């Protein structure tokens, strides 16, 4: 993002950290938008993350809380089971995130340019290159009054479509498969697809 590069460069110059977080159930501002923005922003002299975020982080009870990636003073955290208001959806995990990654110095997900990431990488948490959210759409004002579910056949058709519509990285060296440029292309198409799907869901729910 050209308009963001100047801010990012200034942050790097002054050793200012940037933390971006999202919930995987956020249909108002889908997390793919955050990821694509990161991949199109130059910080620390390099465009985007060098590796796709795929390191598991947990809460104080050792439960899966989402994924995290830290590189060149930028941190991206994706919460599982959280919507647009992360602390409201996942208060315990939000507290751990604040303590460990905002106020603290937790190194989970840190990549220093070598061949390894602190905490490892776990792509098995992704289904077709995505971390699935809940299948139901909560309806109500302030509190959930009902939950809408699309027919199983509709969901199955969508999953079948995304298996071929969402690009995946294959072939080449490990370094080539993880460079920022390739990630930008794959994530950009994913964002477009998810954006269209989110808009369709919201439109249909409004009609119903």
PDB file of C-alpha atoms in Angstrom:
ATOM      1  CA  UNK A   1       0.000   0.000   0.000  1.00  0.00           C
ATOM      2  CA  UNK A   2       1.804   3.109  -1.239  1.00  0.00           C
ATOM      3  CA  UNK A   3      -0.062   5.407   1.155  1.00  0.00           C
ATOM      4  CA  UNK A   4       0.957   3.181   4.076  1.00  0.00           C
ATOM      5  CA  UNK A   5       4.611   2.735   3.116  1.00  0.00           C
ATOM      6  CA  UNK A   6       5.670   6.160   4.398  1.00  0.00           C
ATOM      7  CA  UNK A   7       4.116   5.499   7.796  1.00  0.00           C
ATOM      8  CA  UNK A   8       5.665   2.039   7.910  1.00  0.00           C
ATOM      9  CA  UNK A   9       9.094   3.364   6.917  1.00  0.00           C
ATOM     10  CA  UNK A  10       8.897   6.051   9.596  1.00  0.00           C
ATOM     11  CA  UNK A  11       7.906   3.453  12.193  1.00  0.00           C
ATOM     12  CA  UNK A  12      10.849   1.270  11.196  1.00  0.00           C
ATOM     13  CA  UNK A  13      13.239   4.227  11.331  1.00  0.00           C
ATOM     14  CA  UNK A  14      12.128   5.111  14.851  1.00  0.00           C
ATOM     15  CA  UNK A  15      11.907   1.502  16.058  1.00  0.00           C
ATOM     16  CA  UNK A  16       8.141   1.731  16.574  1.00  0.00           C
ATOM     17  CA  UNK A  17       6.327  -1.598  16.652  1.00  0.00           C
ATOM     18  CA  UNK A  18       3.089  -2.189  14.756  1.00  0.00           C
ATOM     19  CA  UNK A  19       0.484  -4.688  15.995  1.00  0.00           C
ATOM     20  CA  UNK A  20      -2.494  -5.652  13.827  1.00  0.00           C
ATOM     21  CA  UNK A  21      -5.120  -8.090  15.050  1.00  0.00           C
ATOM     22  CA  UNK A  22      -8.387  -9.506  13.729  1.00  0.00           C
ATOM     23  CA  UNK A  23     -11.041 -12.085  14.521  1.00  0.00           C
ATOM     24  CA  UNK A  24     -11.589 -14.917  12.071  1.00  0.00           C
ATOM     25  CA  UNK A  25     -15.378 -14.452  12.386  1.00  0.00           C
ATOM     26  CA  UNK A  26     -15.327 -10.723  11.613  1.00  0.00           C
ATOM     27  CA  UNK A  27     -17.657 -10.164   8.644  1.00  0.00           C
ATOM     28  CA  UNK A  28     -17.552  -6.372   9.044  1.00  0.00           C
ATOM     29  CA  UNK A  29     -13.795  -6.099   8.428  1.00  0.00           C
ATOM     30  CA  UNK A  30     -12.593  -9.539   7.234  1.00  0.00           C
ATOM     31  CA  UNK A  31      -9.104 -10.420   8.417  1.00  0.00           C
ATOM     32  CA  UNK A  32      -7.971 -11.061   4.851  1.00  0.00           C
ATOM     33  CA  UNK A  33      -8.037  -7.311   4.309  1.00  0.00           C
ATOM     34  CA  UNK A  34      -5.515  -6.878   7.126  1.00  0.00           C
ATOM     35  CA  UNK A  35      -3.317  -9.625   5.713  1.00  0.00           C
ATOM     36  CA  UNK A  36      -3.380  -8.220   2.190  1.00  0.00           C
ATOM     37  CA  UNK A  37      -2.558  -4.736   3.518  1.00  0.00           C
ATOM     38  CA  UNK A  38       0.453  -6.135   5.358  1.00  0.00           C
ATOM     39  CA  UNK A  39       1.614  -8.008   2.263  1.00  0.00           C
ATOM     40  CA  UNK A  40       1.416  -4.828   0.195  1.00  0.00           C
ATOM     41  CA  UNK A  41       3.240  -2.626   2.706  1.00  0.00           C
ATOM     42  CA  UNK A  42       7.017  -2.181   2.813  1.00  0.00           C
ATOM     43  CA  UNK A  43       8.529  -2.212   6.293  1.00  0.00           C
ATOM     44  CA  UNK A  44      12.075  -2.923   7.357  1.00  0.00           C
ATOM     45  CA  UNK A  45      13.078  -2.573   3.708  1.00  0.00           C
ATOM     46  CA  UNK A  46      11.038  -5.574   2.546  1.00  0.00           C
ATOM     47  CA  UNK A  47       7.478  -5.794   1.241  1.00  0.00           C
ATOM     48  CA  UNK A  48       5.181  -7.848   3.438  1.00  0.00           C
ATOM     49  CA  UNK A  49       5.890 -10.829   5.639  1.00  0.00           C
ATOM     50  CA  UNK A  50       8.401 -13.358   4.352  1.00  0.00           C
ATOM     51  CA  UNK A  51       6.318 -16.264   5.606  1.00  0.00           C
ATOM     52  CA  UNK A  52       2.581 -16.803   5.905  1.00  0.00           C
ATOM     53  CA  UNK A  53       1.318 -16.467   9.507  1.00  0.00           C
ATOM     54  CA  UNK A  54       0.751 -20.016  10.755  1.00  0.00           C
ATOM     55  CA  UNK A  55       2.149 -20.208  14.294  1.00  0.00           C
ATOM     56  CA  UNK A  56      -0.289 -21.288  16.994  1.00  0.00           C
ATOM     57  CA  UNK A  57      -0.668 -19.205  20.140  1.00  0.00           C
ATOM     58  CA  UNK A  58      -2.600 -20.273  23.228  1.00  0.00           C
ATOM     59  CA  UNK A  59      -4.287 -18.717  26.244  1.00  0.00           C
ATOM     60  CA  UNK A  60      -3.317 -19.278  29.884  1.00  0.00           C
ATOM     61  CA  UNK A  61      -5.145 -22.607  29.924  1.00  0.00           C
ATOM     62  CA  UNK A  62      -3.182 -23.873  26.958  1.00  0.00           C
ATOM     63  CA  UNK A  63      -6.185 -23.650  24.659  1.00  0.00           C
ATOM     64  CA  UNK A  64      -5.878 -22.722  21.000  1.00  0.00           C
ATOM     65  CA  UNK A  65      -6.428 -18.958  20.677  1.00  0.00           C
ATOM     66  CA  UNK A  66      -5.409 -18.355  17.062  1.00  0.00           C
ATOM     67  CA  UNK A  67      -2.288 -17.725  15.010  1.00  0.00           C
ATOM     68  CA  UNK A  68       0.471 -15.152  15.307  1.00  0.00           C
ATOM     69  CA  UNK A  69       3.367 -13.932  13.190  1.00  0.00           C
ATOM     70  CA  UNK A  70       6.065 -11.408  14.118  1.00  0.00           C
ATOM     71  CA  UNK A  71       8.623 -10.056  11.699  1.00  0.00           C
ATOM     72  CA  UNK A  72      10.705  -6.888  11.399  1.00  0.00           C
ATOM     73  CA  UNK A  73       8.820  -5.175  14.257  1.00  0.00           C
ATOM     74  CA  UNK A  74       5.370  -5.986  12.851  1.00  0.00           C
ATOM     75  CA  UNK A  75       2.986  -8.394  14.568  1.00  0.00           C
ATOM     76  CA  UNK A  76      -0.187  -9.941  13.169  1.00  0.00           C
ATOM     77  CA  UNK A  77      -2.524 -11.859  15.467  1.00  0.00           C
ATOM     78  CA  UNK A  78      -5.614 -13.723  14.296  1.00  0.00           C
ATOM     79  CA  UNK A  79      -8.126 -14.728  16.978  1.00  0.00           C
ATOM     80  CA  UNK A  80     -10.232 -17.826  16.583  1.00  0.00           C
ATOM     81  CA  UNK A  81     -13.924 -17.554  17.413  1.00  0.00           C
ATOM     82  CA  UNK A  82     -13.890 -13.754  17.538  1.00  0.00           C
ATOM     83  CA  UNK A  83     -15.934 -11.240  15.600  1.00  0.00           C
ATOM     84  CA  UNK A  84     -15.355  -7.518  15.097  1.00  0.00           C
ATOM     85  CA  UNK A  85     -15.249  -6.819  18.857  1.00  0.00           C
ATOM     86  CA  UNK A  86     -12.519  -9.237  19.910  1.00  0.00           C
ATOM     87  CA  UNK A  87     -12.568  -8.478  23.680  1.00  0.00           C
ATOM     88  CA  UNK A  88     -16.327  -9.031  23.733  1.00  0.00           C
ATOM     89  CA  UNK A  89     -16.113 -12.333  21.851  1.00  0.00           C
ATOM     90  CA  UNK A  90     -12.963 -13.681  23.492  1.00  0.00           C
ATOM     91  CA  UNK A  91     -12.205 -11.670  26.680  1.00  0.00           C
ATOM     92  CA  UNK A  92      -9.727 -14.167  28.132  1.00  0.00           C
ATOM     93  CA  UNK A  93      -7.767 -14.490  24.906  1.00  0.00           C
ATOM     94  CA  UNK A  94      -7.854 -10.721  24.397  1.00  0.00           C
ATOM     95  CA  UNK A  95      -6.280 -10.247  27.835  1.00  0.00           C
ATOM     96  CA  UNK A  96      -3.505 -12.733  27.073  1.00  0.00           C
ATOM     97  CA  UNK A  97      -2.902 -11.012  23.734  1.00  0.00           C
ATOM     98  CA  UNK A  98      -2.612  -7.597  25.415  1.00  0.00           C
ATOM     99  CA  UNK A  99      -0.292  -8.890  28.104  1.00  0.00           C
ATOM    100  CA  UNK A 100       1.938 -11.005  25.864  1.00  0.00           C
ATOM    101  CA  UNK A 101       2.065  -9.291  22.475  1.00  0.00           C
ATOM    102  CA  UNK A 102       1.228  -5.637  23.135  1.00  0.00           C
ATOM    103  CA  UNK A 103       2.649  -4.917  26.585  1.00  0.00           C
ATOM    104  CA  UNK A 104       4.918  -7.952  26.787  1.00  0.00           C
ATOM    105  CA  UNK A 105       7.631  -9.460  24.622  1.00  0.00           C
ATOM    106  CA  UNK A 106       6.314 -12.896  23.758  1.00  0.00           C
ATOM    107  CA  UNK A 107       8.422 -14.261  20.896  1.00  0.00           C
ATOM    108  CA  UNK A 108       5.913 -16.822  19.642  1.00  0.00           C
ATOM    109  CA  UNK A 109       5.647 -16.544  15.874  1.00  0.00           C
ATOM    110  CA  UNK A 110       8.849 -14.504  15.562  1.00  0.00           C
ATOM    111  CA  UNK A 111      10.778 -14.908  12.304  1.00  0.00           C
ATOM    112  CA  UNK A 112      14.264 -13.416  12.082  1.00  0.00           C
ATOM    113  CA  UNK A 113      14.959 -14.276   8.455  1.00  0.00           C
ATOM    114  CA  UNK A 114      16.439 -17.704   9.134  1.00  0.00           C
ATOM    115  CA  UNK A 115      14.789 -20.997   8.266  1.00  0.00           C
ATOM    116  CA  UNK A 116      12.687 -21.327  11.405  1.00  0.00           C
ATOM    117  CA  UNK A 117       9.896 -19.530  13.238  1.00  0.00           C
ATOM    118  CA  UNK A 118       9.681 -19.435  17.042  1.00  0.00           C
ATOM    119  CA  UNK A 119       6.908 -21.830  17.998  1.00  0.00           C
ATOM    120  CA  UNK A 120       6.977 -23.550  14.623  1.00  0.00           C
ATOM    121  CA  UNK A 121       4.484 -23.397  11.785  1.00  0.00           C
ATOM    122  CA  UNK A 122       1.299 -25.445  11.638  1.00  0.00           C
ATOM    123  CA  UNK A 123      -0.576 -25.329   8.349  1.00  0.00           C
ATOM    124  CA  UNK A 124      -2.881 -28.163   9.458  1.00  0.00           C
ATOM    125  CA  UNK A 125      -5.040 -25.589  11.268  1.00  0.00           C
ATOM    126  CA  UNK A 126      -6.082 -24.255   7.866  1.00  0.00           C
ATOM    127  CA  UNK A 127      -8.853 -25.749   5.766  1.00  0.00           C
ATOM    128  CA  UNK A 128      -8.129 -25.014   2.123  1.00  0.00           C
ATOM    129  CA  UNK A 129      -5.662 -22.263   3.077  1.00  0.00           C
ATOM    130  CA  UNK A 130      -8.177 -20.646   5.467  1.00  0.00           C
ATOM    131  CA  UNK A 131      -8.802 -20.785   9.220  1.00  0.00           C
ATOM    132  CA  UNK A 132     -12.537 -21.580   9.210  1.00  0.00           C
ATOM    133  CA  UNK A 133     -14.934 -19.497  11.237  1.00  0.00           C
ATOM    134  CA  UNK A 134     -18.263 -20.638  12.619  1.00  0.00           C
ATOM    135  CA  UNK A 135     -20.870 -21.678  10.088  1.00  0.00           C
ATOM    136  CA  UNK A 136     -23.759 -19.887  11.790  1.00  0.00           C
ATOM    137  CA  UNK A 137     -24.587 -16.179  11.457  1.00  0.00           C
ATOM    138  CA  UNK A 138     -25.625 -14.613  14.764  1.00  0.00           C
ATOM    139  CA  UNK A 139     -28.623 -12.291  14.523  1.00  0.00           C
ATOM    140  CA  UNK A 140     -29.772  -9.764  17.113  1.00  0.00           C
ATOM    141  CA  UNK A 141     -29.074  -6.361  18.627  1.00  0.00           C
ATOM    142  CA  UNK A 142     -26.466  -6.391  21.390  1.00  0.00           C
ATOM    143  CA  UNK A 143     -27.025 -10.072  22.117  1.00  0.00           C
ATOM    144  CA  UNK A 144     -27.580 -13.084  19.900  1.00  0.00           C
ATOM    145  CA  UNK A 145     -31.308 -13.677  19.521  1.00  0.00           C
ATOM    146  CA  UNK A 146     -31.073 -16.324  16.830  1.00  0.00           C
ATOM    147  CA  UNK A 147     -28.534 -17.990  14.574  1.00  0.00           C
ATOM    148  CA  UNK A 148     -28.974 -18.465  10.848  1.00  0.00           C
ATOM    149  CA  UNK A 149     -27.467 -21.482   9.067  1.00  0.00           C
ATOM    150  CA  UNK A 150     -27.332 -21.982   5.321  1.00  0.00           C
ATOM    151  CA  UNK A 151     -28.373 -25.432   4.035  1.00  0.00           C
ATOM    152  CA  UNK A 152     -25.618 -28.037   4.198  1.00  0.00           C
ATOM    153  CA  UNK A 153     -25.749 -28.434   0.416  1.00  0.00           C
ATOM    154  CA  UNK A 154     -25.001 -24.717  -0.022  1.00  0.00           C
ATOM    155  CA  UNK A 155     -22.010 -24.908   2.314  1.00  0.00           C
ATOM    156  CA  UNK A 156     -20.730 -28.049   0.606  1.00  0.00           C
ATOM    157  CA  UNK A 157     -20.993 -26.375  -2.804  1.00  0.00           C
ATOM    158  CA  UNK A 158     -19.065 -23.354  -1.512  1.00  0.00           C
ATOM    159  CA  UNK A 159     -16.305 -25.517  -0.041  1.00  0.00           C
ATOM    160  CA  UNK A 160     -16.036 -27.423  -3.304  1.00  0.00           C
ATOM    161  CA  UNK A 161     -15.756 -24.149  -5.223  1.00  0.00           C
ATOM    162  CA  UNK A 162     -13.026 -22.701  -3.000  1.00  0.00           C
ATOM    163  CA  UNK A 163     -10.895 -25.828  -3.378  1.00  0.00           C
ATOM    164  CA  UNK A 164     -10.177 -24.784  -6.956  1.00  0.00           C
ATOM    165  CA  UNK A 165     -10.827 -21.021  -6.812  1.00  0.00           C
ATOM    166  CA  UNK A 166      -8.340 -20.173  -4.061  1.00  0.00           C
ATOM    167  CA  UNK A 167      -4.724 -20.274  -5.313  1.00  0.00           C
ATOM    168  CA  UNK A 168      -2.244 -22.351  -3.345  1.00  0.00           C
ATOM    169  CA  UNK A 169       1.525 -22.191  -3.464  1.00  0.00           C
ATOM    170  CA  UNK A 170       3.284 -25.220  -4.867  1.00  0.00           C
ATOM    171  CA  UNK A 171       6.569 -26.174  -6.460  1.00  0.00           C
ATOM    172  CA  UNK A 172       9.885 -24.394  -6.250  1.00  0.00           C
ATOM    173  CA  UNK A 173      12.144 -23.983  -3.252  1.00  0.00           C
ATOM    174  CA  UNK A 174      10.925 -23.382   0.289  1.00  0.00           C
ATOM    175  CA  UNK A 175      12.264 -19.844   0.107  1.00  0.00           C
ATOM    176  CA  UNK A 176      10.452 -19.157  -3.152  1.00  0.00           C
ATOM    177  CA  UNK A 177       7.194 -20.542  -1.809  1.00  0.00           C
ATOM    178  CA  UNK A 178       7.323 -18.190   1.152  1.00  0.00           C
ATOM    179  CA  UNK A 179       8.384 -14.917  -0.427  1.00  0.00           C
ATOM    180  CA  UNK A 180       6.203 -11.860  -0.024  1.00  0.00           C
ATOM    181  CA  UNK A 181       5.358 -11.412  -3.708  1.00  0.00           C
ATOM    182  CA  UNK A 182       3.798 -14.866  -4.080  1.00  0.00           C
ATOM    183  CA  UNK A 183       1.884 -14.465  -0.843  1.00  0.00           C
ATOM    184  CA  UNK A 184       0.448 -11.145  -2.052  1.00  0.00           C
ATOM    185  CA  UNK A 185      -1.029 -12.741  -5.162  1.00  0.00           C
ATOM    186  CA  UNK A 186      -2.510 -15.727  -3.328  1.00  0.00           C
ATOM    187  CA  UNK A 187      -3.924 -13.668  -0.481  1.00  0.00           C
ATOM    188  CA  UNK A 188      -5.323 -10.982  -2.787  1.00  0.00           C
ATOM    189  CA  UNK A 189      -7.461 -13.483  -4.671  1.00  0.00           C
ATOM    190  CA  UNK A 190      -8.533 -15.067  -1.412  1.00  0.00           C
ATOM    191  CA  UNK A 191      -9.603 -11.681  -0.079  1.00  0.00           C
ATOM    192  CA  UNK A 192     -11.715 -11.024  -3.166  1.00  0.00           C
ATOM    193  CA  UNK A 193     -13.473 -14.360  -2.846  1.00  0.00           C
ATOM    194  CA  UNK A 194     -14.092 -14.002   0.886  1.00  0.00           C
ATOM    195  CA  UNK A 195     -15.305 -10.440   0.390  1.00  0.00           C
ATOM    196  CA  UNK A 196     -17.849 -11.530  -2.217  1.00  0.00           C
ATOM    197  CA  UNK A 197     -19.011 -14.392  -0.028  1.00  0.00           C
ATOM    198  CA  UNK A 198     -19.403 -12.126   3.023  1.00  0.00           C
ATOM    199  CA  UNK A 199     -21.413  -9.629   0.994  1.00  0.00           C
ATOM    200  CA  UNK A 200     -23.640 -12.425  -0.329  1.00  0.00           C
ATOM    201  CA  UNK A 201     -24.294 -13.773   3.147  1.00  0.00           C
ATOM    202  CA  UNK A 202     -25.185 -10.359   4.532  1.00  0.00           C
ATOM    203  CA  UNK A 203     -27.438  -9.582   1.572  1.00  0.00           C
ATOM    204  CA  UNK A 204     -29.328 -12.853   1.862  1.00  0.00           C
ATOM    205  CA  UNK A 205     -29.734 -12.525   5.626  1.00  0.00           C
ATOM    206  CA  UNK A 206     -31.097  -8.997   5.146  1.00  0.00           C
ATOM    207  CA  UNK A 207     -33.609 -10.246   2.591  1.00  0.00           C
ATOM    208  CA  UNK A 208     -34.675 -13.139   4.794  1.00  0.00           C
TER     209      UNK A 208
END
